[in-house]
CSV table of C-alpha atoms in Angstrom, one decimal:
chain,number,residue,atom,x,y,z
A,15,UNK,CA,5.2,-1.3,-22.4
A,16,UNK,CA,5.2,-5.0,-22.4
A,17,UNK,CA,2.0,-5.5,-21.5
A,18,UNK,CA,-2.0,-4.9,-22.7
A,19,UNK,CA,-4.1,-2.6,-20.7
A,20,UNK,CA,-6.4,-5.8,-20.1
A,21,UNK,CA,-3.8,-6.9,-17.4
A,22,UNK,CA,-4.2,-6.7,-13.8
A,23,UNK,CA,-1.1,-5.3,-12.0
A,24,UNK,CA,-0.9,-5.0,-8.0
A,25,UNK,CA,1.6,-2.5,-6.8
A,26,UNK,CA,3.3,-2.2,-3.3
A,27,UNK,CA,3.0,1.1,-1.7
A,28,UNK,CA,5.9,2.8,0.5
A,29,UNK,CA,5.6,1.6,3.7
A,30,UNK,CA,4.1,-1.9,2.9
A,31,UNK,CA,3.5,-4.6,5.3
A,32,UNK,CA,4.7,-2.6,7.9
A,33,UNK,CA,7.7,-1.7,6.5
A,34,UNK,CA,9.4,1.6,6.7
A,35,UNK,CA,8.5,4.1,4.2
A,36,UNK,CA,11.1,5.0,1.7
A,37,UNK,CA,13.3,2.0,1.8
A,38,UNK,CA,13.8,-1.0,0.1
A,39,UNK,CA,12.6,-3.4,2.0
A,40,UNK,CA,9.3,-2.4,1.0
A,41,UNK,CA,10.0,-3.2,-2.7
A,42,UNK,CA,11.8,-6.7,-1.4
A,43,UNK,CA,8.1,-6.8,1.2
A,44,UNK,CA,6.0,-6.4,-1.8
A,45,UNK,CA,8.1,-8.7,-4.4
A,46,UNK,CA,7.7,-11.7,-1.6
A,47,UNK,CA,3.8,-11.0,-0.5
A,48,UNK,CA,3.2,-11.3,-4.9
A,49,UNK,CA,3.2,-7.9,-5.5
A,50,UNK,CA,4.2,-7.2,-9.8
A,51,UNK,CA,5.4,-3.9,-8.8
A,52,UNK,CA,6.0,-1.1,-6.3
A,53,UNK,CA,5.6,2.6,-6.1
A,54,UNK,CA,8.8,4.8,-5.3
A,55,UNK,CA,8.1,8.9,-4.7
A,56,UNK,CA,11.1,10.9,-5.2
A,57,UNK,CA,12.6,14.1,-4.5
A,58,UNK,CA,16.2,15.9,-5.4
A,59,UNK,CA,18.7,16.9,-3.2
A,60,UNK,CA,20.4,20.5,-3.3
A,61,UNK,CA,22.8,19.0,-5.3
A,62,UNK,CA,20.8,17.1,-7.6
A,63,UNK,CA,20.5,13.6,-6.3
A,64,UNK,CA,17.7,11.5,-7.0
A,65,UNK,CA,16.8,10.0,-3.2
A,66,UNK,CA,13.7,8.3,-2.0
A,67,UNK,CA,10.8,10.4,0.0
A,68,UNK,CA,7.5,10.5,0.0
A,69,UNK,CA,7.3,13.6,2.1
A,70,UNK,CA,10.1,16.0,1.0
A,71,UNK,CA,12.0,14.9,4.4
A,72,UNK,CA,14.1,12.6,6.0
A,73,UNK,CA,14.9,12.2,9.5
A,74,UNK,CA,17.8,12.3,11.2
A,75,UNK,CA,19.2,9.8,14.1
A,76,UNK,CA,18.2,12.8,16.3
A,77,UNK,CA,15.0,12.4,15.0
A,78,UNK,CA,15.6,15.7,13.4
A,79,UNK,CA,13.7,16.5,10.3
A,80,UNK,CA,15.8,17.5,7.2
A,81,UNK,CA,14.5,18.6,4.2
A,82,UNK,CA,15.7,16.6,1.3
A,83,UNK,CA,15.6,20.3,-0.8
A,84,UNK,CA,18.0,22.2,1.5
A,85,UNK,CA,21.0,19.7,1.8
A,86,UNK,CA,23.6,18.0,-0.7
A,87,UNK,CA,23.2,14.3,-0.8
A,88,UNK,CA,26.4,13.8,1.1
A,89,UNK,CA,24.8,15.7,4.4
A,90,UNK,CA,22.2,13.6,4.2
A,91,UNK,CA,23.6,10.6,4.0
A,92,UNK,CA,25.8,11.2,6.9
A,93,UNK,CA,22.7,12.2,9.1
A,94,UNK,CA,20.4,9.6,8.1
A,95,UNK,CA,22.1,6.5,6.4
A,96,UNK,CA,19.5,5.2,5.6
A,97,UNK,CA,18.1,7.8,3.0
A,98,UNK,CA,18.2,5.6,-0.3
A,99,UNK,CA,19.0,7.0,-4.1
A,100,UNK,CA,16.8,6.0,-6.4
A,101,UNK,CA,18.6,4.7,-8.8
A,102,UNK,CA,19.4,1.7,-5.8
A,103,UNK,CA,16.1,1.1,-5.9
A,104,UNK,CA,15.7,0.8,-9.6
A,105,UNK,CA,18.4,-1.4,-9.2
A,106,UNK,CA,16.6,-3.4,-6.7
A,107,UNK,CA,13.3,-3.3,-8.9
A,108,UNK,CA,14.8,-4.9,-11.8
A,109,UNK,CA,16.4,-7.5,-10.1
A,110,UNK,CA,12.6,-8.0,-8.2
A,111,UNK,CA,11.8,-7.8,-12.1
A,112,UNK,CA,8.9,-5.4,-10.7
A,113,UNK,CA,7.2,-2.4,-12.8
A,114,UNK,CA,7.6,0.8,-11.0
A,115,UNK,CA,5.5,3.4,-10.9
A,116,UNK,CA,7.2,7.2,-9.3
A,117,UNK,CA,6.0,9.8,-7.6
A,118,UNK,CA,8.0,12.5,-8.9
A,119,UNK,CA,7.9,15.7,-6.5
A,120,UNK,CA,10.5,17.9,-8.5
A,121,UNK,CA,9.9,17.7,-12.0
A,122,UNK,CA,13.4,19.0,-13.1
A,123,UNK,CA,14.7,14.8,-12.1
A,124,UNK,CA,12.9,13.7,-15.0
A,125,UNK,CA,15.9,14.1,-17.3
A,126,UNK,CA,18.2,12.4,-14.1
A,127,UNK,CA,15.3,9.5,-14.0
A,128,UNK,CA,14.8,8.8,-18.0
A,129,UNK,CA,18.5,8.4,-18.4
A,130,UNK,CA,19.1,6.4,-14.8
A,131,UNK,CA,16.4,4.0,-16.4
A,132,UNK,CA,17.6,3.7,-19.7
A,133,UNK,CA,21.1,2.7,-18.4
A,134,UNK,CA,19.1,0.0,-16.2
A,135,UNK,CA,16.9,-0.7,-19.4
A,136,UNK,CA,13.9,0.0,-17.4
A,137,UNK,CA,12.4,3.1,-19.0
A,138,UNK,CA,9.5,0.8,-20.2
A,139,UNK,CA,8.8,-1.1,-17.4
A,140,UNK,CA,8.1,2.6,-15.2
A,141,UNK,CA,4.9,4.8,-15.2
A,142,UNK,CA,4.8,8.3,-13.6
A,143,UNK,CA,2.3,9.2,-11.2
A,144,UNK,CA,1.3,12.3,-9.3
A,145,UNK,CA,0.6,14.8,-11.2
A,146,UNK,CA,-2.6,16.6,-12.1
A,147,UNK,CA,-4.4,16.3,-15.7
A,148,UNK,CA,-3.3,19.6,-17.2
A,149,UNK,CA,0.6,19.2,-15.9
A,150,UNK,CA,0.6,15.6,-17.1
A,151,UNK,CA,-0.5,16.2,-20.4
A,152,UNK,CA,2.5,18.5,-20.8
A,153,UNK,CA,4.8,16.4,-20.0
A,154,UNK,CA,3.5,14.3,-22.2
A,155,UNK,CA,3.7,16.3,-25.2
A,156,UNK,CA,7.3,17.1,-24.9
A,157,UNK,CA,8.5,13.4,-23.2
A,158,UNK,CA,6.6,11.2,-25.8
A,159,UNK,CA,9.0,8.5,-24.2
A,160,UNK,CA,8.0,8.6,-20.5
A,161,UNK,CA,4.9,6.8,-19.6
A,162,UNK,CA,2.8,9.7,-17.7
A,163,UNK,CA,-0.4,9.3,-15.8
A,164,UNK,CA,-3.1,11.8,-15.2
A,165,UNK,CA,-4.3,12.5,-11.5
A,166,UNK,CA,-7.9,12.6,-11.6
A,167,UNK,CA,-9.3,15.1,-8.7
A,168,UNK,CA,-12.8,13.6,-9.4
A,169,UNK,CA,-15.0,11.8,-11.6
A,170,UNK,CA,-15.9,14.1,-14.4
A,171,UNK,CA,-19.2,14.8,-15.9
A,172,UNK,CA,-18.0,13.9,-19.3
A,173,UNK,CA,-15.8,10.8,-18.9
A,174,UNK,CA,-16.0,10.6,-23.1
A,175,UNK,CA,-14.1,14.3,-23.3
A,176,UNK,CA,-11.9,13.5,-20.9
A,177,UNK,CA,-10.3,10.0,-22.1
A,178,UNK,CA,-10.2,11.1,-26.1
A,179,UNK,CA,-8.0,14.6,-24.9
A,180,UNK,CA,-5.9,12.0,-22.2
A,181,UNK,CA,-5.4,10.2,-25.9
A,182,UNK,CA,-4.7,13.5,-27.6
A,183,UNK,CA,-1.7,14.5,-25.3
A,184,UNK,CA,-0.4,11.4,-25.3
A,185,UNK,CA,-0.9,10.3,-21.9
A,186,UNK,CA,-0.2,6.7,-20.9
A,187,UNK,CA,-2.9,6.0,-18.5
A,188,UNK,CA,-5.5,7.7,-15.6
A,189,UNK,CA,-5.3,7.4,-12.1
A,190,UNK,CA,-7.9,8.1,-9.8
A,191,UNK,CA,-9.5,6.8,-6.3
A,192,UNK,CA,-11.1,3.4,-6.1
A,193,UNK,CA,-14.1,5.3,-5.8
A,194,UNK,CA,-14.0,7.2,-9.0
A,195,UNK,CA,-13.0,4.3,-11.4
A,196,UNK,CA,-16.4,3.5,-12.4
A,197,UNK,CA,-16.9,0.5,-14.9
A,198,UNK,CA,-17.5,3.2,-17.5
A,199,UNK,CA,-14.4,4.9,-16.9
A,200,UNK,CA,-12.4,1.9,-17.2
A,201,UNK,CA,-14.3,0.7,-20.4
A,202,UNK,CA,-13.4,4.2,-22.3
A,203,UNK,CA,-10.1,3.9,-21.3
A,204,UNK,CA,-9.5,0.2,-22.3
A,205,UNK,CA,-11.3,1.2,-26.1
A,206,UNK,CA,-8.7,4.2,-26.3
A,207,UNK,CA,-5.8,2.3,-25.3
A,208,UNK,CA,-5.0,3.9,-22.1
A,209,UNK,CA,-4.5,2.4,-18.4
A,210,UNK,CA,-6.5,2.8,-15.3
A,211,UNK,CA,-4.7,3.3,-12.0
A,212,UNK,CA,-5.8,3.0,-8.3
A,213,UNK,CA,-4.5,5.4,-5.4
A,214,UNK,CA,-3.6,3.1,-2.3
A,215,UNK,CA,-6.0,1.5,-0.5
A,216,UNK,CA,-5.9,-1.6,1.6
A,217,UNK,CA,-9.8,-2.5,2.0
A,218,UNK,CA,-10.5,-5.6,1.0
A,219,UNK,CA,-13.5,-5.5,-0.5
A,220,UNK,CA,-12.7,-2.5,-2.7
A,221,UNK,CA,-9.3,-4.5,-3.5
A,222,UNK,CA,-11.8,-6.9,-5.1
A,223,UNK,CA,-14.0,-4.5,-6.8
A,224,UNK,CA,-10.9,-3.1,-8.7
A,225,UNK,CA,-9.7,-6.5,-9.8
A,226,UNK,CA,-13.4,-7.6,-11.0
A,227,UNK,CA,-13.3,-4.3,-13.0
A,228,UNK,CA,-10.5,-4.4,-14.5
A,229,UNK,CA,-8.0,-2.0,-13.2
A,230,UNK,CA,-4.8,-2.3,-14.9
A,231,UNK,CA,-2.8,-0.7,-11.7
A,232,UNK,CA,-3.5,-1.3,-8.0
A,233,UNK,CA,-1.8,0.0,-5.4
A,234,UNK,CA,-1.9,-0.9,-1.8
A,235,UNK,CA,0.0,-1.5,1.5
A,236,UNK,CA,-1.2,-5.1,2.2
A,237,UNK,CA,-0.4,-7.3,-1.7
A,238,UNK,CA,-0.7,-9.9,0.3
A,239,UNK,CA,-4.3,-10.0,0.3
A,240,UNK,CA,-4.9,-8.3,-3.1
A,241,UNK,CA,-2.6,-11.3,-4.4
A,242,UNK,CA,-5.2,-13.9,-3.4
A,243,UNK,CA,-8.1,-12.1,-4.6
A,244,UNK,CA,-6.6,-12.6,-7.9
A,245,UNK,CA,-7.8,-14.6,-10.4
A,246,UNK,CA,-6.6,-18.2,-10.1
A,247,UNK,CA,-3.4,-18.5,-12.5
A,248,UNK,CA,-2.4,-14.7,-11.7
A,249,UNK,CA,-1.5,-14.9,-8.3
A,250,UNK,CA,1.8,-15.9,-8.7
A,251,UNK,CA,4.0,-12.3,-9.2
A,252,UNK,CA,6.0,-14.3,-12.1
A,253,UNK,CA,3.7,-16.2,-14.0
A,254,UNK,CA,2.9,-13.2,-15.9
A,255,UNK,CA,5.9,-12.6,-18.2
A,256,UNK,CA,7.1,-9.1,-17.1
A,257,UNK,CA,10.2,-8.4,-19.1
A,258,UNK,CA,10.9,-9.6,-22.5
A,259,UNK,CA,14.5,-9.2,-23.8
């Protein structure tokens, strides 16, 4: 990627500053609040279609609840407009020039997502999230091109173990709870090469505790403030080159 893992990113979550989840104002929310990134989860529709969800749903005008699984796009279009593909969003990412880091809830899109992003040339500026150590690490194995992060459950007993087999599959990075990226963690992870990544939280204070330690990723619903805890110079969303042609 075109970055070191001594960089401090701050992604926007779904839903950010009181946006509504799965749509694109939240990537537009985050860009404009100095965000360098936002986090997308997606989910395929009966026919194959890559669409925005973070829940496996969408709703309906009716307020009915339609599961993105049982319906071709086209149905769910027509009942809720304003269900969004994902590759509109990459779209809208690259133009925000914002890395992107997905949630992906049916593995079998990974094939639809590596070549959406290759056509967008944005396969290097997205990280994969959401899925647990053993399952990420074979991915990995057999998609040496996708950037793939390990969940961590929990802070293990030994965090030296764990970082040299992430670096053995091939993994691109860990992400974990605030909580459980301790500075030793991130230290083992920065001497094998691989990223650190924050689940979403919007507390200040532990905003700034993740910055002070390093954390390469951090996502949260307010960038807002994580922008101006920042150190001076970084706060601006473009001042760090993000893409270089």
């Amino acid at each position: 990627m075109h970055y070191t893992n001594k960089e401090t990113f701050v992604l926007s979550s779904v839903g950010c500053m009181d946006t509504e989840p799965d749509g694109l104002e939240s990537i537009l929310a985050g860009n404009e609040e100095g965000a360098k990134g936002c986090c997308l989860s997606v989910d395929m529709t009966a026919d194959g279609i890559a669409v925005l969800s973070s829940d496996g749903y969408c709703t309906a005008a009716d307020g009915t609840q339609m599961n993105i699984a049982d319906y071709s796009y086209t149905e769910l279009h027509q009942a809720a407009p304003q269900l969004i593909p994902a590759g509109q969003a990459i779209d809208l990412a690259r133009t925000c020039r914002a890395k992107i880091a997905i949630t992906v809830h049916n593995q079998t899109l990974l094939p639809q997502l590596r070549m959406t992003l290759r056509h967008a040339n944005y396969l290097d500026e997205t990280i994969f999230v959401g899925l647990g150590l053993v399952e990420a690490a074979r991915i990995a194995v057999s998609n040496p091109d996708l950037h793939i992060m390990g969940e961590l459950p929990a802070l293990p007993d030994n965090i030296d173990a764990l970082v040299r087999a992430a670096q053995t599959t091939g993994l691109f990075g860990l992400r974990a709870a605030a909580g459980d990226l301790t500075p030793k963690l991130i230290s083992a992870c920065r001497r094998a090469g691989l990223f650190t990544m924050s689940l979403s939280t919007s507390n200040e204070h532990t905003l700034a505790e993740l910055i002070h330690s390093g954390v390469n990723f951090i996502e949260t619903a307010r960038p807002d403030i994580t922008a101006m805890l920042l150190p001076s110079g970084e706060a601006e969303p473009h001042q760090i080159p993000l893409m270089r042609y």
